[in-house]
JSON list of C-alpha atoms in Angstrom, two decimals:
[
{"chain": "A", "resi": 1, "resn": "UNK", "atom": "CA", "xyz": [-128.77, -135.90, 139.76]},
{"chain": "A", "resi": 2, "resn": "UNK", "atom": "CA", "xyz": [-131.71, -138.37, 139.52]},
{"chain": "A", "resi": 3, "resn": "UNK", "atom": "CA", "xyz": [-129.89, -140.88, 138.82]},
{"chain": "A", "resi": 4, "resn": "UNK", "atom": "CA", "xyz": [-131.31, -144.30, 141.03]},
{"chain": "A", "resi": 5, "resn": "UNK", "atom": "CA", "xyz": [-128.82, -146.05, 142.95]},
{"chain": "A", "resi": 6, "resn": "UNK", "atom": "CA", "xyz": [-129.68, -149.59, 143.50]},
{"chain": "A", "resi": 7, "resn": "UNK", "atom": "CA", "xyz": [-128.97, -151.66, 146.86]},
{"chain": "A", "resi": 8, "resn": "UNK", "atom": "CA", "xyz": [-127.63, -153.95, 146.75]},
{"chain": "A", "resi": 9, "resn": "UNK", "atom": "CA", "xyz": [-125.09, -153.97, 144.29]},
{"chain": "A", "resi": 10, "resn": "UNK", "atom": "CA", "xyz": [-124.68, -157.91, 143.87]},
{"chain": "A", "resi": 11, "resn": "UNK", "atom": "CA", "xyz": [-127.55, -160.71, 144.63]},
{"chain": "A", "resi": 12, "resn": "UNK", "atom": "CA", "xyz": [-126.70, -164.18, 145.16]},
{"chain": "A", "resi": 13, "resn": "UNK", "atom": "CA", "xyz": [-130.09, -166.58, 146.09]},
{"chain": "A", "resi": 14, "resn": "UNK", "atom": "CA", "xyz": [-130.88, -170.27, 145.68]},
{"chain": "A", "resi": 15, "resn": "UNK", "atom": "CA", "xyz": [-133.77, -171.27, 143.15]},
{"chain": "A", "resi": 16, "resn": "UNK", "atom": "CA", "xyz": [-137.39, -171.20, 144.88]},
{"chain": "A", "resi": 17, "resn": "UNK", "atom": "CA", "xyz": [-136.41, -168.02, 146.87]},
{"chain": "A", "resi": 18, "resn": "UNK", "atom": "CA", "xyz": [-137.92, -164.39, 147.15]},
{"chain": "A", "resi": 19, "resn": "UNK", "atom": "CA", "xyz": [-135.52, -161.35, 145.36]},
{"chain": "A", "resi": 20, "resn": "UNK", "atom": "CA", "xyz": [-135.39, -157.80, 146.67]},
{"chain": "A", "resi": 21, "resn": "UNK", "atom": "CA", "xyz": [-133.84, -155.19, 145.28]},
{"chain": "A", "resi": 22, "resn": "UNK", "atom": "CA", "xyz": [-134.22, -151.14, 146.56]},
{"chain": "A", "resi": 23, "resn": "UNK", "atom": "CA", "xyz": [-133.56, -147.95, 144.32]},
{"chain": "A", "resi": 24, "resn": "UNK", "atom": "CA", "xyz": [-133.17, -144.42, 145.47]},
{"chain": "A", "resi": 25, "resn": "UNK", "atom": "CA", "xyz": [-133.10, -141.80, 143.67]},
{"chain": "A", "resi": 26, "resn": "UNK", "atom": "CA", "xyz": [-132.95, -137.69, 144.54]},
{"chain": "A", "resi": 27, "resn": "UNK", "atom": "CA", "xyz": [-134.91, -135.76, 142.28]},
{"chain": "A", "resi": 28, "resn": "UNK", "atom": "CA", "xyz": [-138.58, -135.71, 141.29]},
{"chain": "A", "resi": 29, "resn": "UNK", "atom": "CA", "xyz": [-139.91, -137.91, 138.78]},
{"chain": "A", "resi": 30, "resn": "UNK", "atom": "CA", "xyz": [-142.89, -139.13, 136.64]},
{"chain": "A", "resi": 31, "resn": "UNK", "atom": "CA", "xyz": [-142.20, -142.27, 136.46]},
{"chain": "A", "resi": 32, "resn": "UNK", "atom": "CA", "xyz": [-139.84, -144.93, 137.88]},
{"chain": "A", "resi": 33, "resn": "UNK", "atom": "CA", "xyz": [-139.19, -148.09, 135.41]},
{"chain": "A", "resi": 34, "resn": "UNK", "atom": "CA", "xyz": [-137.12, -151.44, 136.22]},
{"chain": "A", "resi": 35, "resn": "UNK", "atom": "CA", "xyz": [-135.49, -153.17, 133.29]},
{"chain": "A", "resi": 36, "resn": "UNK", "atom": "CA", "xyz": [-133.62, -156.29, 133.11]},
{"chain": "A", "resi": 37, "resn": "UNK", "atom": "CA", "xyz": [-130.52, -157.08, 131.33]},
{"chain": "A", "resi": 38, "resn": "UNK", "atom": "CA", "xyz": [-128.98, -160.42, 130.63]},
{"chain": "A", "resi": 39, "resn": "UNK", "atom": "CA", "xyz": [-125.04, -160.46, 130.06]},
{"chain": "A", "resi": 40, "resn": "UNK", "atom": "CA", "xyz": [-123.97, -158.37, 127.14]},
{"chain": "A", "resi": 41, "resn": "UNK", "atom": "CA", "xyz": [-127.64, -157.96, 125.86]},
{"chain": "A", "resi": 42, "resn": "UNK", "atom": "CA", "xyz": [-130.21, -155.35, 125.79]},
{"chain": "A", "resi": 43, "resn": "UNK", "atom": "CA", "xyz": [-132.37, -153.73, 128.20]},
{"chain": "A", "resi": 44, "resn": "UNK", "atom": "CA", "xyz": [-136.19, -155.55, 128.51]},
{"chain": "A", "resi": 45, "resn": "UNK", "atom": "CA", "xyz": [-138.17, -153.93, 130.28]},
{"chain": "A", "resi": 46, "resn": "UNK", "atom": "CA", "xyz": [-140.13, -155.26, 133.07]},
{"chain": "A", "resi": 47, "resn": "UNK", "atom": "CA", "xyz": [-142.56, -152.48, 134.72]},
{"chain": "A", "resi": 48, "resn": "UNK", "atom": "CA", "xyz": [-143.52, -149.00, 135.05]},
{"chain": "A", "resi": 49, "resn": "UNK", "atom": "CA", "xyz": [-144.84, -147.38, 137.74]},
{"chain": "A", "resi": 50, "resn": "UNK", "atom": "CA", "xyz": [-146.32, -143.72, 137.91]},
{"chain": "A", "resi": 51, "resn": "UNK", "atom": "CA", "xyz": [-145.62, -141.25, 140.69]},
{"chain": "A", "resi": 52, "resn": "UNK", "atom": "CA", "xyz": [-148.94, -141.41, 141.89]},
{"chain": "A", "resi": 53, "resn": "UNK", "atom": "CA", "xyz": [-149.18, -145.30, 142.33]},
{"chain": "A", "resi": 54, "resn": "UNK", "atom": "CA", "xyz": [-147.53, -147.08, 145.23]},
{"chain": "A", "resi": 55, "resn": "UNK", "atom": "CA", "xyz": [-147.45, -150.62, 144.48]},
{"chain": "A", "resi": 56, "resn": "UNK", "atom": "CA", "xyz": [-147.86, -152.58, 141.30]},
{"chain": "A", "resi": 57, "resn": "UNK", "atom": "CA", "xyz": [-147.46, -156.20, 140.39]},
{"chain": "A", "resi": 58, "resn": "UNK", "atom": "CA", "xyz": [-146.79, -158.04, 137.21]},
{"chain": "A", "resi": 59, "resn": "UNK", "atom": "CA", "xyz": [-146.27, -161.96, 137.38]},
{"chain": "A", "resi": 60, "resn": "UNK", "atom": "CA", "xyz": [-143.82, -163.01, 139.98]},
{"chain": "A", "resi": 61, "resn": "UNK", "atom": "CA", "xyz": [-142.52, -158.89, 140.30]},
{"chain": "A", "resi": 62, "resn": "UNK", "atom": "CA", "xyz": [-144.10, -156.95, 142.80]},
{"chain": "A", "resi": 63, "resn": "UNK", "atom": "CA", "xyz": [-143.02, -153.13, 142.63]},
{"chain": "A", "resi": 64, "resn": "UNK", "atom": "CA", "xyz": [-143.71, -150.62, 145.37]},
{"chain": "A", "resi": 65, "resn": "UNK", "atom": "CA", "xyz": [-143.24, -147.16, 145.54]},
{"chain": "A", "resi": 66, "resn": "UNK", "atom": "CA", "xyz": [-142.56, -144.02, 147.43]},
{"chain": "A", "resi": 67, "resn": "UNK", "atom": "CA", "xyz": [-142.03, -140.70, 147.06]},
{"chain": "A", "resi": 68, "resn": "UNK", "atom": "CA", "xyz": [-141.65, -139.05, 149.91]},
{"chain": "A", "resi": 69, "resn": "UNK", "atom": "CA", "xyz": [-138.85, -141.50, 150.77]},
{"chain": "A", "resi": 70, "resn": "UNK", "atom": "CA", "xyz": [-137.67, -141.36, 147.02]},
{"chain": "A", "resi": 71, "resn": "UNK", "atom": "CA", "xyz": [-137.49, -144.81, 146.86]},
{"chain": "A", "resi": 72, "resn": "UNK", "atom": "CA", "xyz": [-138.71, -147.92, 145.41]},
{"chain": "A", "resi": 73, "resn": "UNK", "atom": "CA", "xyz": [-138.12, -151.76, 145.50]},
{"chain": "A", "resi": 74, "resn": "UNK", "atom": "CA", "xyz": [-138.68, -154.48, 143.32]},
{"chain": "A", "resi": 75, "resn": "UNK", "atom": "CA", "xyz": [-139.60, -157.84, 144.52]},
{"chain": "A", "resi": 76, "resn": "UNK", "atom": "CA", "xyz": [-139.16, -161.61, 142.69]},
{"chain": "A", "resi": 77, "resn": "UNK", "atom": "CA", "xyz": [-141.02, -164.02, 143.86]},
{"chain": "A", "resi": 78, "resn": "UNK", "atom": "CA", "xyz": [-140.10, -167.61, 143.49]},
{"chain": "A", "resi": 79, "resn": "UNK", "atom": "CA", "xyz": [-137.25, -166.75, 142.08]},
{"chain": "A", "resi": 80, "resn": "UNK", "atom": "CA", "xyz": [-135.53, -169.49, 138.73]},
{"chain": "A", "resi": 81, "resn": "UNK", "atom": "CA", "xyz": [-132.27, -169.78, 137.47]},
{"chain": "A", "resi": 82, "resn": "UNK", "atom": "CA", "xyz": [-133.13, -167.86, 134.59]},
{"chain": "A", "resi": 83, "resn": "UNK", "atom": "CA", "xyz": [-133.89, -164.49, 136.55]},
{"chain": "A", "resi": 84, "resn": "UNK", "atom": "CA", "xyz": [-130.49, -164.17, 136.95]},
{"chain": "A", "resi": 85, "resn": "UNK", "atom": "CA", "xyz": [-129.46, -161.31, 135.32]},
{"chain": "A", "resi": 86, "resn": "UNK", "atom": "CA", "xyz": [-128.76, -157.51, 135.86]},
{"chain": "A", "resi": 87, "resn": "UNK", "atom": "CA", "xyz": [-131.88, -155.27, 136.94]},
{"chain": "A", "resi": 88, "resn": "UNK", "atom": "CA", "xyz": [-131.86, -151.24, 136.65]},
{"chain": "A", "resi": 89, "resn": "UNK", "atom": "CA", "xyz": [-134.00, -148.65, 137.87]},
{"chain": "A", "resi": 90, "resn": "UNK", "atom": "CA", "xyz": [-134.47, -145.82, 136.06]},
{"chain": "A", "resi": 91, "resn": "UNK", "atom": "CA", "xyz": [-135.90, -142.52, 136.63]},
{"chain": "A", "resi": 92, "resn": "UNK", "atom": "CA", "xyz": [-138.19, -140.74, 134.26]},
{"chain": "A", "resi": 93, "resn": "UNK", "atom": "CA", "xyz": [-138.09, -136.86, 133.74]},
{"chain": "A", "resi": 94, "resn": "UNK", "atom": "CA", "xyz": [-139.30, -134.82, 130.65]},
{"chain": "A", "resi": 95, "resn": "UNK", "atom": "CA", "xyz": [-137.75, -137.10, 127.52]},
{"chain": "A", "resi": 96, "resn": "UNK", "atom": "CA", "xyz": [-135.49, -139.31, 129.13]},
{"chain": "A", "resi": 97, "resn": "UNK", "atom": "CA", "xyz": [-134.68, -141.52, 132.12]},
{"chain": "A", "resi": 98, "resn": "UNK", "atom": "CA", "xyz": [-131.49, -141.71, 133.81]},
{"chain": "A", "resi": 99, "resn": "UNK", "atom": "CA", "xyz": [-130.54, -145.49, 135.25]},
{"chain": "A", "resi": 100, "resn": "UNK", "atom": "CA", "xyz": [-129.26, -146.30, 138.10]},
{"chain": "A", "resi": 101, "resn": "UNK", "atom": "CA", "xyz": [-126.12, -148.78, 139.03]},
{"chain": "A", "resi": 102, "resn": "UNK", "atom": "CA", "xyz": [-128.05, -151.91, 138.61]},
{"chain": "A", "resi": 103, "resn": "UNK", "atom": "CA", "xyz": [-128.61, -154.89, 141.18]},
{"chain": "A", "resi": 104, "resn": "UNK", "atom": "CA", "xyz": [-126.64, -158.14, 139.39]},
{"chain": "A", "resi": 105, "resn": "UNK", "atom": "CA", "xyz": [-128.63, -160.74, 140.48]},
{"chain": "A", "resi": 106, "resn": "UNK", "atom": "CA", "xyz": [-127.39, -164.80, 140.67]},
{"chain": "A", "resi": 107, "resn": "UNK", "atom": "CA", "xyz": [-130.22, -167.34, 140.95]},
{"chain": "A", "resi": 108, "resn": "UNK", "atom": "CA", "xyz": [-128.69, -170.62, 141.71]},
{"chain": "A", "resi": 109, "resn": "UNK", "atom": "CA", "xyz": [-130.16, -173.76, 140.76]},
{"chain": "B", "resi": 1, "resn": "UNK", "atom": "CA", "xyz": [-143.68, -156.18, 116.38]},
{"chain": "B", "resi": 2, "resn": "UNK", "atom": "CA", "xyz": [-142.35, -154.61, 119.66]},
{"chain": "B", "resi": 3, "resn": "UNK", "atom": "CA", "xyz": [-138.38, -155.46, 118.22]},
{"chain": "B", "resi": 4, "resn": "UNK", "atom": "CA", "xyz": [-135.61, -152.85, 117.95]},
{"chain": "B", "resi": 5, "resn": "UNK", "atom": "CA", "xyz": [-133.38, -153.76, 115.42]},
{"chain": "B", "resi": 6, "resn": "UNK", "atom": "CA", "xyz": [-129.88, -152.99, 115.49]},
{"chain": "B", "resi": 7, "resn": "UNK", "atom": "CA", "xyz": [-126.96, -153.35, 112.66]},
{"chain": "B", "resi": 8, "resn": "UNK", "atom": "CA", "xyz": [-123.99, -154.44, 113.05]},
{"chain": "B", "resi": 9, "resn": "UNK", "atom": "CA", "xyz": [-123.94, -156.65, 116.15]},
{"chain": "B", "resi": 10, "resn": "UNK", "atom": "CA", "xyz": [-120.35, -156.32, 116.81]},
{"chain": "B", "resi": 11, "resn": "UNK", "atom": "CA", "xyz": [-118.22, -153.60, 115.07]},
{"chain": "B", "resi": 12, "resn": "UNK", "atom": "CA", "xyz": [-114.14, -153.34, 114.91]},
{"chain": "B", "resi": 13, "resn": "UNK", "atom": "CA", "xyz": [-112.86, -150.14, 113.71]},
{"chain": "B", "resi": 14, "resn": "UNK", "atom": "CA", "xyz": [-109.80, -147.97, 113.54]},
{"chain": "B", "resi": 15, "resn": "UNK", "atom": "CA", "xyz": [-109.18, -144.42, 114.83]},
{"chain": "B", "resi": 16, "resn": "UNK", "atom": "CA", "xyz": [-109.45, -143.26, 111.13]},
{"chain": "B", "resi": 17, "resn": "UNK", "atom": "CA", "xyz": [-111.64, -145.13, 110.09]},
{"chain": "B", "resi": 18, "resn": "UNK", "atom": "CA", "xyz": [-115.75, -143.79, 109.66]},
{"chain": "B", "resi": 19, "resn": "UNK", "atom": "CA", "xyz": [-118.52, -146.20, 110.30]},
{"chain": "B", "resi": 20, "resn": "UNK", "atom": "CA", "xyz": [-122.58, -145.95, 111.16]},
{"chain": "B", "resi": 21, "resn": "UNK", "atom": "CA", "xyz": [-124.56, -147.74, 113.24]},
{"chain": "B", "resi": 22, "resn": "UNK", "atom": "CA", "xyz": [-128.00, -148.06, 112.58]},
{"chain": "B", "resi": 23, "resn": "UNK", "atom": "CA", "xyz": [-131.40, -148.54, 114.37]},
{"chain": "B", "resi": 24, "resn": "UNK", "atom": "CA", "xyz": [-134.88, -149.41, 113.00]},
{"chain": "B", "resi": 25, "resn": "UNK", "atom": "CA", "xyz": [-138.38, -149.84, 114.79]},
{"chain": "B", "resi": 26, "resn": "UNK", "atom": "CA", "xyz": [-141.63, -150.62, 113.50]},
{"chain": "B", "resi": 27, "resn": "UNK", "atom": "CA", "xyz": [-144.01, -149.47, 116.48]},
{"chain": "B", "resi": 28, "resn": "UNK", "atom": "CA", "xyz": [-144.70, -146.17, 115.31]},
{"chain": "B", "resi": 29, "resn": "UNK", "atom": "CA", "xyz": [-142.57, -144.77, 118.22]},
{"chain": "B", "resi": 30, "resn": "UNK", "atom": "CA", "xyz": [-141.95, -140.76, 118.13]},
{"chain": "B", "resi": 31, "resn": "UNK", "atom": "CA", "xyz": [-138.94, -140.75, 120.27]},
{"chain": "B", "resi": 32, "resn": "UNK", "atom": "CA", "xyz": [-135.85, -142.53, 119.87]},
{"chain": "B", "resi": 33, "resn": "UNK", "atom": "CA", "xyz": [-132.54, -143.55, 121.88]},
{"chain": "B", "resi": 34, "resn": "UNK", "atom": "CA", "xyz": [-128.67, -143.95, 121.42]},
{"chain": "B", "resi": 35, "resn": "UNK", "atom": "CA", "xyz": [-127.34, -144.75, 125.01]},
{"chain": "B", "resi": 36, "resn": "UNK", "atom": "CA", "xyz": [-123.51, -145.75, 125.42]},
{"chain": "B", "resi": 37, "resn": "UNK", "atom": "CA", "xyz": [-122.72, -148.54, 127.84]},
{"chain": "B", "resi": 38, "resn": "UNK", "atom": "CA", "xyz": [-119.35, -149.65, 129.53]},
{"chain": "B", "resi": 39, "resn": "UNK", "atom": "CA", "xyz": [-118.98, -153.09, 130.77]},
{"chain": "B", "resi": 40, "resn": "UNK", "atom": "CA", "xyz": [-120.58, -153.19, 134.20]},
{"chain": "B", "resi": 41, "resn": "UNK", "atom": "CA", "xyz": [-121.66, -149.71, 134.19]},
{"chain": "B", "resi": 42, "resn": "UNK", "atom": "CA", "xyz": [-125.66, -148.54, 133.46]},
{"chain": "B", "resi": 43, "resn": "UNK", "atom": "CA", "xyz": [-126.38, -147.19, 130.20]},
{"chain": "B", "resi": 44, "resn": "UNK", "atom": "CA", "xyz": [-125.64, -143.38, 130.07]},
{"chain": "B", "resi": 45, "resn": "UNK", "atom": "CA", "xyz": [-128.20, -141.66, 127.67]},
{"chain": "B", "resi": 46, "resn": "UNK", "atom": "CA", "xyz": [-126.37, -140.02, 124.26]},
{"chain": "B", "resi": 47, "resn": "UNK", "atom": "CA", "xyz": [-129.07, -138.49, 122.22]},
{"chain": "B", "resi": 48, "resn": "UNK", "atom": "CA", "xyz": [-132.53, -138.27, 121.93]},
{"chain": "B", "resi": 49, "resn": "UNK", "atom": "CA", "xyz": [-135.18, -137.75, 118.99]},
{"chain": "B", "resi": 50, "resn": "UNK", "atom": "CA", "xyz": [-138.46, -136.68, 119.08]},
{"chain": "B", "resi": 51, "resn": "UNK", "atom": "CA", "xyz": [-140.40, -136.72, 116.14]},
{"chain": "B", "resi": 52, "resn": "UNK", "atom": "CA", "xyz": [-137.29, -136.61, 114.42]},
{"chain": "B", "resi": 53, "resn": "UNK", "atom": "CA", "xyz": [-135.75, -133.81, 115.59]},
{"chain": "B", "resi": 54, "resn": "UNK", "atom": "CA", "xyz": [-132.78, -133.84, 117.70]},
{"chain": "B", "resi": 55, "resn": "UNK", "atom": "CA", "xyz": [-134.50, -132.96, 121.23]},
{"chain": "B", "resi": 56, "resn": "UNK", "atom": "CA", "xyz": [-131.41, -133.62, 123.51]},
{"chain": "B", "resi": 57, "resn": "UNK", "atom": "CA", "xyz": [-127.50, -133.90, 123.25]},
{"chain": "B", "resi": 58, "resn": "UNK", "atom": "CA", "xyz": [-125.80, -135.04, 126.56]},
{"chain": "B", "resi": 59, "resn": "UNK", "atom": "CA", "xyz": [-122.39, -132.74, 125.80]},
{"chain": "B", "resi": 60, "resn": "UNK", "atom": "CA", "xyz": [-121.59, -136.05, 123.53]},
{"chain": "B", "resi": 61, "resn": "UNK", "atom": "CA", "xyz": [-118.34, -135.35, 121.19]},
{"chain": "B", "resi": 62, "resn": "UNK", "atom": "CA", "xyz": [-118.60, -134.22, 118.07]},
{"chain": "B", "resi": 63, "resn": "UNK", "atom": "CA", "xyz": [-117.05, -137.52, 116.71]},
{"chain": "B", "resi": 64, "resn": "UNK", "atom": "CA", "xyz": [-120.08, -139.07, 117.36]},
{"chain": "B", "resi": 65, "resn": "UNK", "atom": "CA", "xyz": [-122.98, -138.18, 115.09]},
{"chain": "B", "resi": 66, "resn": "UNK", "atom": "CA", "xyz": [-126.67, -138.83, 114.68]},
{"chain": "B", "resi": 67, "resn": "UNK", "atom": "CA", "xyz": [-129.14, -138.66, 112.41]},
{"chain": "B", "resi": 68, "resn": "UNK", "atom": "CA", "xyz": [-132.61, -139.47, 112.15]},
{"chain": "B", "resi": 69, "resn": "UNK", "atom": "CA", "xyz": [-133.65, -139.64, 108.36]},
{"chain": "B", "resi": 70, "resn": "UNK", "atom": "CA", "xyz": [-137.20, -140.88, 109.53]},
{"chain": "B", "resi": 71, "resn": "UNK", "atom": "CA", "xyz": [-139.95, -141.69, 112.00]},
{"chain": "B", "resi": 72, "resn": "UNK", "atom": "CA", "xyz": [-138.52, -145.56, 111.86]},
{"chain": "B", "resi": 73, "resn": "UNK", "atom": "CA", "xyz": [-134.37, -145.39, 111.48]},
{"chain": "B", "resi": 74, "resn": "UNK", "atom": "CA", "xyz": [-131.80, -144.02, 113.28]},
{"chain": "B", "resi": 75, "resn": "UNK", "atom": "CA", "xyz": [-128.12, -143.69, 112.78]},
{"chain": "B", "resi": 76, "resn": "UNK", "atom": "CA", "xyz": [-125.18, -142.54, 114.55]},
{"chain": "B", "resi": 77, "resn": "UNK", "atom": "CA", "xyz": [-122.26, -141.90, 112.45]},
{"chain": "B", "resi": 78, "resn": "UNK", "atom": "CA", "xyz": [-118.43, -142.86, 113.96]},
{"chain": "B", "resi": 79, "resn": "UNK", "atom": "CA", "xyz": [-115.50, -140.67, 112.78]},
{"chain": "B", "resi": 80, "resn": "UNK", "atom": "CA", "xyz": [-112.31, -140.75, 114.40]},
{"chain": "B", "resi": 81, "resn": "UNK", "atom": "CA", "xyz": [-113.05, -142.21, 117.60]},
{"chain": "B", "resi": 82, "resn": "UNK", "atom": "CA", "xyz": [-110.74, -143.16, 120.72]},
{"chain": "B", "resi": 83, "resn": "UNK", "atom": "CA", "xyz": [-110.25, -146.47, 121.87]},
{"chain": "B", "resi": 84, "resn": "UNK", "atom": "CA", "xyz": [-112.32, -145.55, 125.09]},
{"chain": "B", "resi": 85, "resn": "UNK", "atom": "CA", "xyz": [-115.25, -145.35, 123.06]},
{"chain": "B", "resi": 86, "resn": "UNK", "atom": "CA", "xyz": [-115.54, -148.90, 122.68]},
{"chain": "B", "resi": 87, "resn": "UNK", "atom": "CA", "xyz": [-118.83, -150.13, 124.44]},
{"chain": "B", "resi": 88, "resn": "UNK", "atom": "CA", "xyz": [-122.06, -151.56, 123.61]},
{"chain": "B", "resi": 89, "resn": "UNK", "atom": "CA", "xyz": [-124.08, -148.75, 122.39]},
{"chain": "B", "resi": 90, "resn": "UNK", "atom": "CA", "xyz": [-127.99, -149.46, 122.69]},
{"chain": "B", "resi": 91, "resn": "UNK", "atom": "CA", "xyz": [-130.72, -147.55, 120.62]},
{"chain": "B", "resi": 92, "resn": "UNK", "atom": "CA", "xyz": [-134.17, -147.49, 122.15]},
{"chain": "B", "resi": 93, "resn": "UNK", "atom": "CA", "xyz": [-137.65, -146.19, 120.95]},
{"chain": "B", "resi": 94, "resn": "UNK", "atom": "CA", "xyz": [-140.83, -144.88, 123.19]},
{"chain": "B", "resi": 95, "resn": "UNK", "atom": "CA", "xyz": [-144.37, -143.64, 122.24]},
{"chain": "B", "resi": 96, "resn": "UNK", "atom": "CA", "xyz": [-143.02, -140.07, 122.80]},
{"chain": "B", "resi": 97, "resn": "UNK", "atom": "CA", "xyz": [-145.83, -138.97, 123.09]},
{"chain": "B", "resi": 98, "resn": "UNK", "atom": "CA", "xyz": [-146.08, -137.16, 126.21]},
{"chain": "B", "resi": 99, "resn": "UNK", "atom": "CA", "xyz": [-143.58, -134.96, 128.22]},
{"chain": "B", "resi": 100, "resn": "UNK", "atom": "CA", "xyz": [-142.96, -137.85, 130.03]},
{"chain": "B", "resi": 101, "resn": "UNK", "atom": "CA", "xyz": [-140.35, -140.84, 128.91]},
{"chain": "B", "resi": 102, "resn": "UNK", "atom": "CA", "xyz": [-142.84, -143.67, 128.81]},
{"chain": "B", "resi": 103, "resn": "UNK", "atom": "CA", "xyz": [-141.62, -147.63, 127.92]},
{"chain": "B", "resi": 104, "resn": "UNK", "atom": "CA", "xyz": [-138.67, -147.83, 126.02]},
{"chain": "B", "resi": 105, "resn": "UNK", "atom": "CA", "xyz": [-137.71, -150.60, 124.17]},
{"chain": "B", "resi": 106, "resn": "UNK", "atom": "CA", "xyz": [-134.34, -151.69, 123.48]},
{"chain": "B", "resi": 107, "resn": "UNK", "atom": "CA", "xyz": [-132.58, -153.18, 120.74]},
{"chain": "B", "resi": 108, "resn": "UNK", "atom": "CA", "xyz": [-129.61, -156.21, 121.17]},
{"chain": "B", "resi": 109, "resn": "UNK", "atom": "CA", "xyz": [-126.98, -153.68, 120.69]},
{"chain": "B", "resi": 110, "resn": "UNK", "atom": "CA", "xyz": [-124.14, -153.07, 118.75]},
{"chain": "B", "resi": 111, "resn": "UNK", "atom": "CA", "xyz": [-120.36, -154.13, 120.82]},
{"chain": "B", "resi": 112, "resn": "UNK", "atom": "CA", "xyz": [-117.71, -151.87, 119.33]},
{"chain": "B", "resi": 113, "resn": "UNK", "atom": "CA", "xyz": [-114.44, -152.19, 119.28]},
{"chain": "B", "resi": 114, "resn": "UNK", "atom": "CA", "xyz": [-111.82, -149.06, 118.43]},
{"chain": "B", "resi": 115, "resn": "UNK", "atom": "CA", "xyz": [-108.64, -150.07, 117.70]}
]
């Protein structure tokens, strides 16, 4: 399966601090995307990153990774009480992606 | 526009009873999405289009069925279903362009409940 499984499962930080959250995932893929999901709600995503790249940033995120560990992280920075939410990684193959668990992450204020 | 729309937003419906959900995107996307999700559980991929043609069926029941009548709508018809189909299904849409799944963006999602 490709499916990404995300570490950890659950998240709980104070407002101001740093978020990390790992995916692995077994299978080969093109592309490895994070998305965020707020309770009940759709998927938005955040950032791809291509299985050539090893690090990419957007904003506060800062995404790294690497394939010969099959793995990948995704970091907040400066984290606010609206970040929390859940986050999924999700692996690309030909057509579709297959998420992972998710990380549910709790910023408190 | 980058929005997904989705209609209904929540759906109650009875083990006899037939209903559709539908999506619609305005991006000129090639590929779209139905995913089913559970409460607390990651979306699990149902179907996907590509330039409107039925590209992939995840071994989804029969009581479940899409259709794509063009490049912008999507629909997935409900007949008969069990009450452990009720979930939030999600309908997404990419470029599609390439082999590869590129961004996909979701809609709010329809919550349905099977009674």
């Amino acid at each position: 399966s490709q499916q990404g499984e995300e570490d950890p499962q659950a998240l709980s930080i104070q407002e101001g601090e740093n978020a990390t959250m790992n995916c692995s995932y077994k299978t080969s893929i093109n592309n490895l995307q994070w998305y965020r999901q707020n309770s009940g709600r759709g998927l938005v995503h955040l950032i791809l990153i291509r299985s050539n790249e090893r690090e990419k940033h957007s904003g506060r995120l800062r995404v790294t990774l690497d394939t010969s560990k099959k793995s990948s992280s995704l970091l907040i920075t400066a984290s606010r009480a609206a970040d929390t939410a859940s986050y999924f990684c999700a692996t690309a193959g030909y057509q579709k992606v297959t998420f992972g668990i998710g990380t549910k992450l709790q910023v408190i204020p | 526009d980058t929005e997904v729309t989705q209609t209904p937003k929540h759906l109650v419906m009875g083990m006899t009873n037939k209903k559709s959900l539908k999506c619609e995107q305005h991006m000129g996307h090639r590929a779209m999405y139905w995913y089913k999700q559970k409460a607390k559980k990651p979306p699990e991929l149902m179907f996907v289009y590509s330039y409107e043609k039925l590209s992939i069926n995840e071994s989804v029941p029969s009581r479940f069925s899409p259709e794509c009548p063009n490049s912008s709508l999507l629909n997935l018809h409900l007949h008969a279903l069990q009450p452990e189909d009720s979930a939030l299904y999600l309908c997404a849409s990419s470029r599609g362009t390439s082999g590869s799944t590129d961004t996909q963006y979701f809609g709010p999602g329809t919550r349905l409940t099977v009674l």
